[in-house]
Coordinates of C-alpha atoms in Angstrom, one line a residue:
M14 CA -4.0 96.0 -185.1
Q15 CA -6.1 96.8 -188.2
L16 CA -10.1 97.5 -186.6
A17 CA -12.8 96.8 -188.1
H18 CA -15.9 99.0 -187.4
P19 CA -19.2 97.7 -188.6
D20 CA -22.2 100.0 -189.3
P21 CA -24.5 100.0 -186.8
D22 CA -27.6 101.0 -188.6
V23 CA -27.1 97.6 -191.1
S24 CA -29.0 95.1 -188.9
E25 CA -28.9 90.8 -189.5
G26 CA -31.2 90.3 -193.0
D27 CA -30.4 93.5 -193.9
S28 CA -29.5 93.6 -197.7
A29 CA -27.6 97.3 -197.8
P30 CA -28.1 100.5 -195.3
R31 CA -31.2 102.4 -195.7
F32 CA -30.3 106.0 -196.6
P33 CA -27.0 104.8 -198.5
R34 CA -25.7 108.1 -199.3
L35 CA -26.4 110.0 -196.6
R36 CA -25.1 107.7 -194.2
A37 CA -21.5 107.8 -196.5
I38 CA -21.3 111.1 -196.1
L39 CA -21.5 111.2 -192.5
H40 CA -19.3 108.5 -191.6
H41 CA -17.3 109.4 -194.2
R42 CA -16.9 112.8 -192.1
R43 CA -14.6 111.5 -189.6
G44 CA -13.5 113.6 -186.0
F45 CA -17.0 114.8 -185.4
S46 CA -19.7 113.7 -183.4
D47 CA -22.8 112.5 -183.8
S48 CA -24.1 115.5 -181.7
E49 CA -22.8 117.9 -183.5
K50 CA -23.9 117.6 -186.5
T51 CA -27.7 116.8 -185.0
A52 CA -27.7 120.2 -183.1
A53 CA -26.6 121.6 -186.7
A54 CA -29.4 119.6 -187.8
L55 CA -32.0 120.8 -185.9
L56 CA -30.5 124.9 -185.6
L57 CA -31.1 124.1 -189.4
V58 CA -34.7 123.2 -189.4
A59 CA -35.5 125.7 -187.0
T60 CA -34.2 127.9 -189.2
V61 CA -36.5 127.4 -191.8
V62 CA -39.9 126.7 -189.8
A63 CA -39.4 130.7 -189.1
L64 CA -39.4 131.2 -191.8
V65 CA -42.2 129.3 -193.8
W66 CA -44.3 130.4 -190.9
A67 CA -43.2 133.9 -191.0
N68 CA -44.5 133.7 -194.6
I69 CA -47.3 131.8 -194.8
P70 CA -50.6 133.5 -195.4
L71 CA -51.3 133.4 -191.7
G72 CA -47.9 134.7 -191.0
H73 CA -48.8 137.3 -188.6
S74 CA -49.1 134.5 -186.0
Y75 CA -45.3 134.4 -186.2
D76 CA -44.7 138.3 -184.5
D77 CA -48.5 137.4 -182.4
F78 CA -46.7 134.5 -180.9
W79 CA -43.4 136.1 -180.2
H80 CA -44.7 139.0 -178.9
S81 CA -47.0 137.8 -176.2
T82 CA -46.0 138.5 -173.1
V83 CA -45.0 136.1 -169.8
S84 CA -45.6 138.4 -166.1
L85 CA -44.7 137.4 -162.6
Q86 CA -46.0 139.7 -159.8
I87 CA -44.4 139.1 -156.0
G88 CA -46.3 141.8 -154.0
T89 CA -45.6 145.0 -155.2
N90 CA -43.1 143.7 -157.7
T91 CA -44.1 143.1 -161.3
L92 CA -41.3 141.4 -164.2
E93 CA -43.2 141.6 -167.4
L94 CA -41.4 140.2 -170.7
D95 CA -42.6 139.0 -174.2
L96 CA -42.1 135.7 -175.9
R97 CA -39.3 136.6 -177.7
S98 CA -37.4 138.4 -174.6
L99 CA -38.0 135.6 -172.5
V100 CA -36.2 133.2 -175.0
N101 CA -33.1 135.8 -176.1
E102 CA -32.6 136.9 -172.2
G103 CA -33.8 134.2 -170.6
L104 CA -33.7 131.1 -172.2
M105 CA -29.9 132.5 -173.9
T106 CA -28.6 133.1 -170.3
L107 CA -27.9 129.2 -170.3
F108 CA -26.6 129.4 -173.4
F109 CA -23.9 131.6 -172.8
F110 CA -23.6 129.9 -169.4
V111 CA -22.5 126.4 -171.3
V112 CA -20.1 129.3 -173.4
G113 CA -18.6 130.3 -170.6
L114 CA -17.8 126.8 -168.5
E115 CA -16.0 126.4 -172.5
V116 CA -14.2 129.3 -172.3
K117 CA -13.2 128.1 -168.7
R118 CA -11.5 125.0 -169.7
E119 CA -9.9 125.8 -172.9
F120 CA -8.4 128.4 -170.9
A121 CA -7.1 126.1 -167.6
L122 CA -6.7 122.5 -169.5
G123 CA -7.3 123.1 -173.3
E124 CA -6.2 124.6 -176.3
L125 CA -5.4 127.9 -174.8
S126 CA -3.6 127.0 -171.8
V127 CA -0.5 127.4 -173.2
W128 CA 0.5 131.0 -175.2
S129 CA 2.9 129.2 -177.6
R130 CA -0.6 127.0 -179.1
A131 CA -2.6 129.1 -179.0
V132 CA -1.2 132.4 -180.4
V133 CA -2.5 131.8 -184.2
P134 CA -6.2 131.2 -183.3
V135 CA -6.5 133.8 -181.1
A136 CA -4.7 136.4 -183.2
A137 CA -6.6 135.2 -186.1
A138 CA -9.7 135.8 -183.9
V139 CA -8.9 139.5 -183.0
A140 CA -8.4 140.1 -186.5
G141 CA -11.9 138.0 -187.2
L142 CA -13.6 140.2 -184.9
A143 CA -12.1 143.5 -186.3
I144 CA -12.0 143.5 -189.6
P145 CA -16.1 142.3 -190.4
A146 CA -16.9 145.5 -188.2
V147 CA -14.5 147.8 -190.3
I148 CA -15.9 146.4 -192.5
F149 CA -19.5 147.1 -192.1
L150 CA -18.1 150.8 -191.1
L151 CA -17.3 151.2 -194.1
I152 CA -20.7 150.9 -195.5
N153 CA -22.7 152.1 -192.8
H154 CA -21.1 154.9 -190.9
T155 CA -23.3 157.0 -190.5
G156 CA -26.9 157.1 -189.0
E157 CA -28.6 154.4 -186.9
T158 CA -27.5 151.4 -188.6
S159 CA -23.6 152.9 -187.9
R160 CA -24.7 151.0 -184.3
A161 CA -25.1 147.8 -185.5
W162 CA -21.7 146.9 -186.6
G163 CA -21.8 144.2 -183.6
V164 CA -24.1 141.8 -185.7
V165 CA -20.8 141.0 -188.1
I166 CA -18.5 140.3 -185.6
S167 CA -18.9 136.9 -183.9
S168 CA -19.3 133.8 -185.7
D169 CA -22.4 130.7 -184.6
T170 CA -20.0 128.0 -183.5
A171 CA -22.7 125.1 -183.5
F172 CA -23.4 125.8 -187.4
L173 CA -19.6 126.2 -187.8
L174 CA -19.3 122.7 -187.5
G175 CA -21.9 121.7 -189.1
A176 CA -21.2 123.0 -191.5
L177 CA -17.6 121.6 -191.6
A178 CA -18.5 118.4 -191.0
I179 CA -20.5 118.5 -193.9
V180 CA -18.2 119.7 -196.5
G181 CA -15.1 120.1 -194.9
P182 CA -11.7 118.2 -195.6
R183 CA -12.4 115.0 -195.0
L184 CA -9.6 114.3 -192.8
P185 CA -10.7 118.1 -190.2
G186 CA -7.7 116.9 -188.1
H187 CA -6.2 120.2 -186.6
L188 CA -8.7 122.2 -188.5
R189 CA -11.7 121.6 -185.6
T190 CA -9.3 122.1 -183.1
F191 CA -8.1 125.4 -184.8
L192 CA -11.4 126.4 -185.2
L193 CA -12.7 125.3 -181.4
A194 CA -9.9 128.2 -180.1
L195 CA -10.9 130.5 -182.6
A196 CA -14.4 130.3 -181.0
V197 CA -14.0 130.5 -177.9
V198 CA -11.9 134.3 -178.3
D199 CA -14.9 134.9 -180.8
D200 CA -17.3 134.2 -178.3
I201 CA -15.5 136.1 -175.6
G202 CA -15.0 139.3 -178.1
A203 CA -18.9 139.4 -178.3
L204 CA -19.8 138.8 -174.9
A205 CA -17.4 142.2 -174.3
V206 CA -19.4 144.1 -177.1
I207 CA -22.8 143.5 -176.1
A208 CA -21.5 144.2 -172.3
V209 CA -19.6 147.7 -173.3
F210 CA -21.5 148.6 -176.4
Y211 CA -25.3 147.0 -176.0
T212 CA -25.6 148.4 -172.2
D213 CA -27.2 151.6 -172.1
K214 CA -28.3 152.6 -168.4
V215 CA -26.7 151.0 -165.7
H216 CA -28.9 151.3 -162.0
I217 CA -25.8 151.1 -158.9
L218 CA -28.2 149.6 -156.6
P219 CA -28.9 146.2 -158.6
L220 CA -25.5 145.7 -159.9
V221 CA -24.3 145.3 -156.5
V222 CA -26.2 143.3 -155.4
A223 CA -25.3 141.0 -159.2
A224 CA -21.3 141.3 -157.7
L225 CA -22.5 139.9 -154.3
A226 CA -24.7 137.2 -155.3
L227 CA -21.3 136.6 -158.3
A228 CA -19.2 136.5 -154.7
V229 CA -21.4 133.7 -152.9
I230 CA -21.1 131.8 -156.3
W231 CA -17.1 131.8 -155.8
A232 CA -17.3 130.5 -152.3
L233 CA -19.6 127.8 -153.6
R234 CA -16.4 126.0 -153.9
F235 CA -15.5 125.7 -150.5
V236 CA -19.5 124.0 -149.8
T237 CA -20.1 120.4 -149.3
V238 CA -24.0 120.0 -148.9
A239 CA -27.0 121.2 -151.4
Q240 CA -24.0 122.9 -153.2
G241 CA -26.5 122.1 -156.3
P242 CA -29.3 123.7 -155.3
L243 CA -27.6 126.9 -153.8
Y244 CA -26.1 127.7 -157.5
V245 CA -29.1 128.2 -158.9
V246 CA -30.5 130.0 -155.9
F247 CA -27.6 132.7 -156.5
S248 CA -27.5 132.2 -160.0
V249 CA -31.4 133.2 -160.6
I250 CA -30.0 136.4 -158.1
V251 CA -27.8 137.1 -160.3
W252 CA -30.0 137.4 -163.3
V253 CA -32.7 139.0 -161.9
A254 CA -30.6 141.7 -160.2
L255 CA -28.7 142.0 -164.0
L256 CA -32.1 142.7 -165.6
A257 CA -33.0 145.6 -163.3
S258 CA -29.8 147.1 -163.5
G259 CA -30.0 147.6 -167.7
V260 CA -27.3 145.4 -167.9
Q261 CA -27.7 142.2 -170.3
P262 CA -28.9 139.5 -168.4
T263 CA -27.2 137.3 -170.5
L264 CA -23.7 137.8 -169.2
G265 CA -24.7 136.9 -165.8
G266 CA -24.5 133.3 -167.7
V267 CA -20.3 133.6 -168.7
A268 CA -19.9 135.2 -164.9
I269 CA -21.3 133.0 -163.0
A270 CA -19.5 129.9 -165.5
L271 CA -16.4 131.6 -165.2
L272 CA -16.5 131.7 -161.8
I273 CA -17.1 128.4 -161.5
P274 CA -13.4 125.7 -160.7
V275 CA -12.0 123.7 -163.0
Y276 CA -9.7 121.0 -162.7
A277 CA -8.3 117.8 -164.1
P278 CA -10.1 114.7 -161.8
R279 CA -7.6 113.9 -158.7
R280 CA -6.9 110.7 -157.7
R281 CA -7.4 111.2 -154.0
E282 CA -10.8 111.7 -155.3
V283 CA -11.4 109.3 -157.3
E284 CA -10.3 106.9 -155.1
R285 CA -12.9 107.9 -151.7
A286 CA -15.7 107.7 -154.8
A287 CA -14.7 103.9 -155.8
E288 CA -14.3 103.2 -151.6
L289 CA -18.0 104.0 -151.3
S290 CA -19.4 102.4 -154.3
R291 CA -17.6 99.1 -153.0
A292 CA -19.5 100.3 -149.3
F293 CA -22.9 100.6 -151.2
R294 CA -22.3 97.3 -152.8
Q295 CA -21.3 95.2 -149.9
S296 CA -24.4 96.9 -147.6
P297 CA -26.9 98.5 -150.4
N298 CA -29.0 101.2 -148.2
P299 CA -30.3 104.6 -149.1
V300 CA -27.4 106.5 -146.7
Y301 CA -24.5 104.5 -148.3
A302 CA -26.1 105.3 -152.2
Q303 CA -26.1 109.1 -151.5
A304 CA -22.4 108.9 -150.5
A305 CA -21.6 106.9 -152.7
V306 CA -23.3 109.2 -155.6
R307 CA -21.5 112.9 -154.4
G308 CA -18.6 111.0 -154.0
L309 CA -18.6 109.3 -157.8
L310 CA -19.6 113.7 -158.3
N311 CA -16.9 115.5 -155.9
S312 CA -14.6 113.4 -158.2
V313 CA -15.2 115.5 -161.2
S314 CA -15.0 119.4 -161.6
V315 CA -18.6 121.3 -160.8
N316 CA -17.3 123.1 -164.5
D317 CA -17.2 120.0 -166.3
R318 CA -20.1 118.1 -164.6
L319 CA -22.5 120.8 -165.3
H320 CA -21.1 121.2 -169.2
T321 CA -22.3 117.9 -169.8
L322 CA -25.3 118.4 -168.2
Y323 CA -26.3 121.5 -169.7
T324 CA -25.0 121.0 -173.1
P325 CA -27.4 118.8 -174.6
Y326 CA -30.6 121.4 -173.4
T327 CA -28.4 123.8 -175.3
S328 CA -27.8 122.2 -178.2
F329 CA -31.1 120.8 -179.0
L330 CA -33.8 123.0 -177.4
I331 CA -32.6 126.6 -176.9
L332 CA -31.3 127.2 -179.6
P333 CA -33.5 125.5 -181.9
V334 CA -36.2 127.4 -180.0
F335 CA -33.7 131.0 -180.7
A336 CA -33.5 130.6 -183.3
L337 CA -37.0 129.6 -184.0
A338 CA -38.3 132.9 -182.4
N339 CA -35.6 135.6 -184.3
A340 CA -34.7 133.7 -188.0
G341 CA -38.8 134.1 -188.6
V342 CA -37.9 137.5 -191.5
H343 CA -40.8 138.7 -194.0
L344 CA -39.3 137.6 -197.1
S345 CA -41.8 139.9 -198.8
A346 CA -41.3 141.1 -202.0
D347 CA -41.1 145.0 -200.5
T348 CA -38.7 143.5 -197.6
L349 CA -36.5 141.9 -200.2
A350 CA -36.3 144.9 -202.7
A351 CA -35.8 147.3 -199.6
A352 CA -32.7 144.5 -198.5
V353 CA -31.4 144.5 -201.9
A354 CA -31.2 148.2 -202.2
S355 CA -29.6 148.4 -198.6
P356 CA -25.9 149.3 -196.9
L357 CA -27.2 147.3 -193.8
T358 CA -27.9 144.5 -195.7
W359 CA -24.4 144.5 -198.1
G360 CA -22.8 145.2 -195.1
V361 CA -23.3 142.9 -193.1
V362 CA -23.0 140.4 -196.1
A363 CA -20.2 141.9 -196.5
G364 CA -18.7 142.4 -193.1
L365 CA -19.1 138.1 -192.4
V366 CA -18.6 136.8 -195.5
I367 CA -15.2 139.3 -196.2
G368 CA -14.4 140.3 -193.1
K369 CA -14.1 137.2 -191.6
L370 CA -11.7 135.7 -194.6
V371 CA -9.4 138.4 -194.7
G372 CA -9.6 138.9 -191.3
I373 CA -9.1 134.8 -189.8
T374 CA -6.7 134.1 -193.4
G375 CA -5.0 136.9 -193.9
M376 CA -3.6 137.1 -190.0
T377 CA -3.1 133.1 -189.8
A378 CA -0.7 134.5 -192.7
L379 CA 1.3 136.9 -191.0
I380 CA 1.8 136.1 -187.8
R381 CA 3.3 132.4 -189.6
M382 CA 5.2 134.9 -191.7
L383 CA 6.3 136.6 -189.5
R384 CA 7.5 133.3 -187.3
V385 CA 5.5 134.5 -184.1
G386 CA 3.5 131.0 -184.8
V387 CA 3.5 128.5 -186.4
L388 CA 0.3 126.4 -188.0
A389 CA -0.3 122.7 -186.4
P390 CA 0.8 119.2 -189.0
G391 CA -1.3 118.9 -191.9
L392 CA -3.5 122.6 -191.3
T393 CA -2.2 124.3 -194.5
L394 CA -3.2 128.3 -195.1
G395 CA -5.5 127.0 -197.5
R396 CA -7.6 125.1 -194.8
V397 CA -6.9 128.1 -193.2
A398 CA -9.0 129.7 -195.3
G399 CA -11.6 127.4 -195.8
G400 CA -12.5 127.3 -192.1
A401 CA -12.2 131.3 -192.3
A402 CA -15.1 131.2 -194.7
L403 CA -17.4 129.2 -192.5
S404 CA -16.5 131.5 -190.3
G405 CA -18.2 133.8 -192.1
I406 CA -22.0 132.1 -190.3
G407 CA -22.7 134.3 -187.7
F408 CA -26.0 133.8 -187.4
T409 CA -27.0 133.1 -183.2
I410 CA -25.5 136.1 -182.0
S411 CA -25.3 137.9 -184.7
L412 CA -29.4 137.6 -184.8
F413 CA -29.2 138.1 -181.3
I414 CA -27.1 141.6 -181.6
I415 CA -29.5 142.5 -184.1
D416 CA -32.1 143.5 -181.3
L417 CA -29.7 145.1 -179.1
A418 CA -28.5 147.0 -181.8
I419 CA -31.5 147.8 -183.8
D420 CA -35.2 149.4 -182.6
D421 CA -37.0 150.3 -186.3
P422 CA -38.7 146.6 -187.3
V423 CA -38.1 147.4 -191.2
L424 CA -34.6 147.7 -190.7
Q425 CA -34.3 144.8 -188.3
D426 CA -36.1 142.6 -190.6
E427 CA -33.1 143.9 -193.4
A428 CA -30.3 142.9 -191.2
R429 CA -31.5 139.4 -190.6
V430 CA -32.2 138.9 -194.1
G431 CA -28.1 140.1 -194.6
V432 CA -27.5 137.7 -192.0
L433 CA -29.4 134.5 -193.4
A434 CA -27.9 135.6 -196.6
A435 CA -24.3 135.8 -194.9
S436 CA -24.8 132.4 -193.9
V437 CA -25.6 130.5 -197.4
I438 CA -23.0 132.5 -199.4
A439 CA -20.2 131.5 -196.3
F440 CA -21.2 128.1 -196.5
A441 CA -21.2 128.0 -201.0
L442 CA -17.2 130.2 -200.5
G443 CA -16.1 127.5 -198.0
S444 CA -17.5 124.6 -200.0
A445 CA -15.9 125.3 -202.9
I446 CA -12.1 126.5 -200.7
F447 CA -12.1 123.0 -199.4
R448 CA -12.5 121.5 -202.5
I449 CA -9.9 123.9 -204.5
V450 CA -7.5 123.0 -201.5
D451 CA -8.6 119.3 -201.7
R452 CA -7.7 118.9 -206.2
V453 CA -4.3 121.1 -205.2
Q454 CA -3.4 118.9 -202.2
P455 CA -5.3 115.0 -202.6
P456 CA -6.2 113.8 -199.1
S457 CA -4.8 110.5 -200.2
R458 CA -1.4 112.0 -201.2
M459 CA -0.8 113.7 -197.5
S460 CA -1.5 109.8 -195.6
L461 CA 1.9 108.7 -197.7
V462 CA 4.5 111.7 -195.2
L463 CA 4.5 112.3 -192.4
A464 CA 2.3 114.8 -190.9
R465 CA 5.2 115.8 -188.9
P466 CA 8.7 116.6 -188.6
I467 CA 10.6 114.8 -186.1
D468 CA 11.1 117.5 -183.4
P469 CA 14.2 116.8 -181.1
Q470 CA 12.8 119.7 -178.6
R471 CA 9.1 117.0 -178.3
D472 CA 9.7 113.6 -179.6
H473 CA 10.8 110.4 -178.2
I474 CA 14.0 109.9 -179.7
R475 CA 16.5 106.8 -179.2
G476 CA 19.8 107.0 -181.6
P477 CA 21.7 110.0 -182.7
V478 CA 19.2 113.1 -183.4
D479 CA 21.2 113.4 -186.9
A480 CA 21.2 109.7 -187.7
P481 CA 20.6 109.1 -191.4
L482 CA 17.8 106.8 -191.4
T483 CA 14.3 107.2 -189.5
L484 CA 11.8 105.0 -188.5
V485 CA 8.8 106.8 -186.4
E486 CA 6.7 104.6 -184.8
Y487 CA 2.7 105.6 -184.2
G488 CA 1.9 103.3 -181.5
D489 CA -0.1 102.0 -178.4
F490 CA 0.8 100.7 -174.9
E491 CA -2.2 98.5 -174.7
C492 CA -2.1 97.4 -178.0
P493 CA -0.2 93.3 -178.0
F494 CA 1.3 93.8 -181.6
C495 CA 3.1 96.9 -180.3
S496 CA 4.1 95.0 -177.8
R497 CA 5.7 92.0 -180.0
A498 CA 7.1 94.7 -182.7
T499 CA 9.5 96.1 -179.9
G500 CA 11.5 93.0 -180.7
S501 CA 11.9 93.6 -184.1
I502 CA 12.9 96.8 -183.1
D503 CA 15.4 96.1 -180.8
E504 CA 17.2 94.3 -183.8
V505 CA 16.3 96.4 -185.9
R506 CA 18.4 99.8 -183.8
A507 CA 20.4 96.6 -183.3
H508 CA 21.3 96.0 -187.1
F509 CA 22.4 99.9 -187.6
G510 CA 23.7 101.6 -184.1
D511 CA 24.3 104.9 -184.2
Q512 CA 23.0 105.0 -188.1
L513 CA 19.1 104.7 -187.0
Q514 CA 17.2 107.1 -185.4
Y515 CA 14.0 105.8 -183.9
V516 CA 11.6 107.4 -182.8
W517 CA 7.8 106.9 -180.7
R518 CA 4.4 108.6 -181.3
H519 CA 1.4 108.3 -179.4
L520 CA -1.5 106.1 -181.3
P521 CA -4.2 105.6 -178.0
L522 CA -6.9 103.3 -179.6
T523 CA -9.9 103.7 -176.8
R524 CA -12.2 102.0 -178.2
V525 CA -10.5 98.7 -178.1
H526 CA -7.7 99.5 -174.9
P527 CA -9.8 100.9 -172.7
H528 CA -6.5 101.8 -170.6
A529 CA -3.7 102.7 -173.7
L530 CA -5.2 107.0 -173.1
L531 CA -3.9 106.3 -169.2
A532 CA -1.3 104.5 -170.4
A533 CA 0.2 107.3 -173.2
R534 CA 0.4 110.4 -170.5
A535 CA 1.9 108.1 -167.8
S536 CA 4.3 107.7 -170.2
E537 CA 4.7 111.5 -171.3
A538 CA 5.0 111.9 -167.3
A539 CA 7.8 109.9 -167.1
A540 CA 9.5 111.3 -170.2
A541 CA 9.7 114.7 -168.0
Q542 CA 11.5 113.3 -165.1
G543 CA 13.5 111.7 -168.2
R544 CA 12.5 108.1 -168.1
F545 CA 10.1 107.6 -171.3
F546 CA 12.5 105.2 -172.7
E547 CA 12.9 103.0 -169.2
L548 CA 8.6 103.0 -168.1
A549 CA 7.0 102.2 -172.1
P550 CA 9.0 98.8 -171.9
L551 CA 7.7 97.8 -168.3
M552 CA 3.6 99.3 -169.4
F553 CA 4.5 96.7 -172.1
A554 CA 5.2 94.1 -170.2
H555 CA 2.2 94.4 -168.1
Q556 CA -0.4 95.3 -170.7
N557 CA -3.5 94.0 -168.7
D558 CA -2.4 96.2 -165.4
L559 CA -2.8 99.2 -166.5
E560 CA -4.4 100.7 -163.7
L561 CA -3.6 104.1 -162.6
D562 CA -2.6 102.3 -159.0
D563 CA -0.1 100.1 -160.9
L564 CA 1.1 103.1 -163.8
L565 CA 2.0 104.7 -160.2
G566 CA 3.7 101.4 -159.2
Y567 CA 5.9 101.0 -162.3
A568 CA 6.8 104.6 -161.4
A569 CA 7.5 104.3 -158.6
S570 CA 9.7 101.2 -159.1
L571 CA 11.5 103.8 -161.3
D572 CA 12.5 106.0 -158.5
L573 CA 10.3 108.5 -160.0
D574 CA 9.2 111.7 -158.0
L575 CA 5.3 110.1 -157.8
D576 CA 3.5 113.4 -156.9
R577 CA 5.0 115.4 -159.5
F578 CA 4.6 112.4 -161.5
E579 CA 0.7 112.3 -161.0
E580 CA -0.1 116.2 -161.5
D581 CA 2.0 115.9 -165.1
M582 CA -0.4 113.2 -165.7
R583 CA -3.3 115.4 -165.0
S584 CA -1.0 119.0 -166.8
S585 CA -3.0 120.4 -170.0
E586 CA 0.8 119.7 -171.9
V587 CA 0.4 116.3 -171.8
V588 CA -2.8 115.4 -172.5
N589 CA -2.2 118.2 -175.5
R590 CA 0.9 116.1 -176.4
V591 CA -1.1 112.4 -177.1
R592 CA -3.6 114.5 -178.3
D593 CA -1.5 116.5 -180.8
D594 CA -0.1 112.9 -181.9
A595 CA -3.5 111.2 -182.2
I596 CA -4.9 114.0 -184.5
D597 CA -1.8 113.8 -186.3
A598 CA -2.6 110.1 -187.2
E599 CA -6.0 110.9 -188.4
L600 CA -4.7 113.4 -190.6
M601 CA -2.7 111.0 -191.9
D602 CA -5.6 108.5 -192.0
V603 CA -3.5 105.9 -189.8
H604 CA -6.6 104.3 -187.8
S605 CA -3.9 101.0 -187.0
T606 CA -1.2 100.4 -185.0
P607 CA 1.7 99.9 -185.0
T608 CA 2.1 101.9 -188.0
F609 CA 5.3 102.9 -189.5
F610 CA 7.0 105.5 -191.1
I611 CA 10.9 105.1 -192.7
G612 CA 12.2 108.2 -193.8
G613 CA 9.0 110.2 -193.8
K614 CA 7.4 108.4 -196.2
R615 CA 4.5 105.8 -194.5
H616 CA 5.9 102.1 -194.6
V617 CA 2.6 99.2 -195.7
G618 CA 4.1 95.8 -195.1
P619 CA 5.4 93.8 -192.5
Y620 CA 7.0 95.1 -190.1
D621 CA 9.7 92.5 -188.5
A622 CA 13.0 93.0 -187.9
P623 CA 14.4 91.6 -191.2
A624 CA 11.2 93.6 -193.1
L625 CA 12.1 97.0 -191.6
I626 CA 16.3 96.1 -192.0
R627 CA 15.7 95.8 -196.2
A628 CA 13.2 98.8 -196.4
L629 CA 15.7 101.1 -194.3
D630 CA 18.7 99.6 -196.9
A631 CA 16.7 100.5 -199.7
G632 CA 17.2 104.2 -198.7
L633 CA 13.9 104.7 -198.0
G634 CA 15.0 105.7 -193.9
L635 CA 16.7 108.8 -195.7
M636 CA 15.2 112.2 -194.5
P637 CA 15.2 114.9 -196.5
G638 CA 18.2 116.7 -196.3
H639 CA 20.0 113.7 -195.9
S640 CA 21.8 113.0 -199.1
E641 CA 24.4 110.8 -197.6
E642 CA 25.1 107.3 -198.4
R643 CA 25.1 105.2 -195.0
A644 CA 28.3 103.9 -194.1

């Protein structure tokens, strides 16, 4: 099924879209949401504004403003912070809370939930934390500046994804997933460094209060009434207690997030929400309305609800405000001259630019060479190197640690110049690496061949696994064209017999087929019980009935274990398997179903049985390694 993508920015009667070059760049970069691009753009704008504000003739107003104090007095107790500290220790707690939610979800359900999938980005992230610190300490091994090694360890995820969207490969595929997994481990390492190395004096009693409040937050999963307000109250208690204890209060955000439960939506809660919604529809009243709202909220995990709620605030408000408060370096001639001659500045630049590139790329190459882990299809070492270079944009946490590690304002400015310079150099270096890699291996060539070799342990295969002829289909269980193609496939298989292996891979086109993703996961759950090719025809035969209850009914008709079937549909293994196929398809620029690959090469043209038979008879179905002729 071929899809058309009309440009939403062109209205009726317009002869041409506004800002055609900008729109072409944004639409050219698939795999990135508009929110990620917008967040990176706001962060960049805030940085520029801060630099301009700090360097205008009235530039002293920048420091005067951010050093203004805010105080809160309760009885004889007074809490006083300047505006910059309020941003860095207050608002940034919410940012680290969202980071913690992402970490928890990735380890529970996402890319890091299966160790065999996670070993490469985890090892690369660890090297990307250690090597930059070593390089920095080689340049700044003594004096006050040696304490600032933490400035170079972490990447800025928002800027990294924004930069990847602008200068990365046209089809980022698994590279984006790889960098996201790497960023999670990177964030964990940075937070651990802040907790261990940048916390000076600790007061025990407030720390005990914080621990007790965290225990209450863990227990709130069992509370069904006023859960939201209770989370807020005890989260504030944790923050105030950590601030009083001397521990960085931002770490409280991560600790709270890690205690919040995360799980895939469960059928029982979803059905309960549907029943409450029907009751409200039949008898609209405030009691049923509140019950319906609670039912809908309870059908998804607290982690998902809070991440959805707070991500826009952190992306579009807190991070830009943080950049505005911390990026205002006084770029006077004296500051720049001091920075050029400063080991601190060059240590930051070398650590971020060289350390991230060498650490991430080198460890990835080592892991692959030792066969401890493998890269996803299409994720070449060259693409990893481009992403590693962009990881040298260590903006947010780098600026955050500067305030913790360095007391001298002059040295702080030198370090900030290093962070800004490293970000610009890393952006340019990453762009150059991607251009070179794309020139050596053009994306157009990648779209003509199968991205991932056939794997009998993973792929769904009909026919002998050692058959000389291969036919791979990327399909969608809700696509009517895929349903009709099943007849052609049956004819082709009957014609070639044991000389052909047929392979199915998923490409759920969710924009036009809302049930396709659920059906794909159902087929994988059936595959876990050895019944993939029994469930698939049932779903093709009932394409208008692919709700969860329908799928459970089909599974029951096959005598599958329904509890296991439903649990497997929600498992990270099934979710990742379907997603992998879809990412492979994007990498090969496949955006319609069915799409066939014959002998590892993309089939262009009709896919009726005679056409496929002719293509296979022409020898195109021979996979690399099969040189024998068909009998």
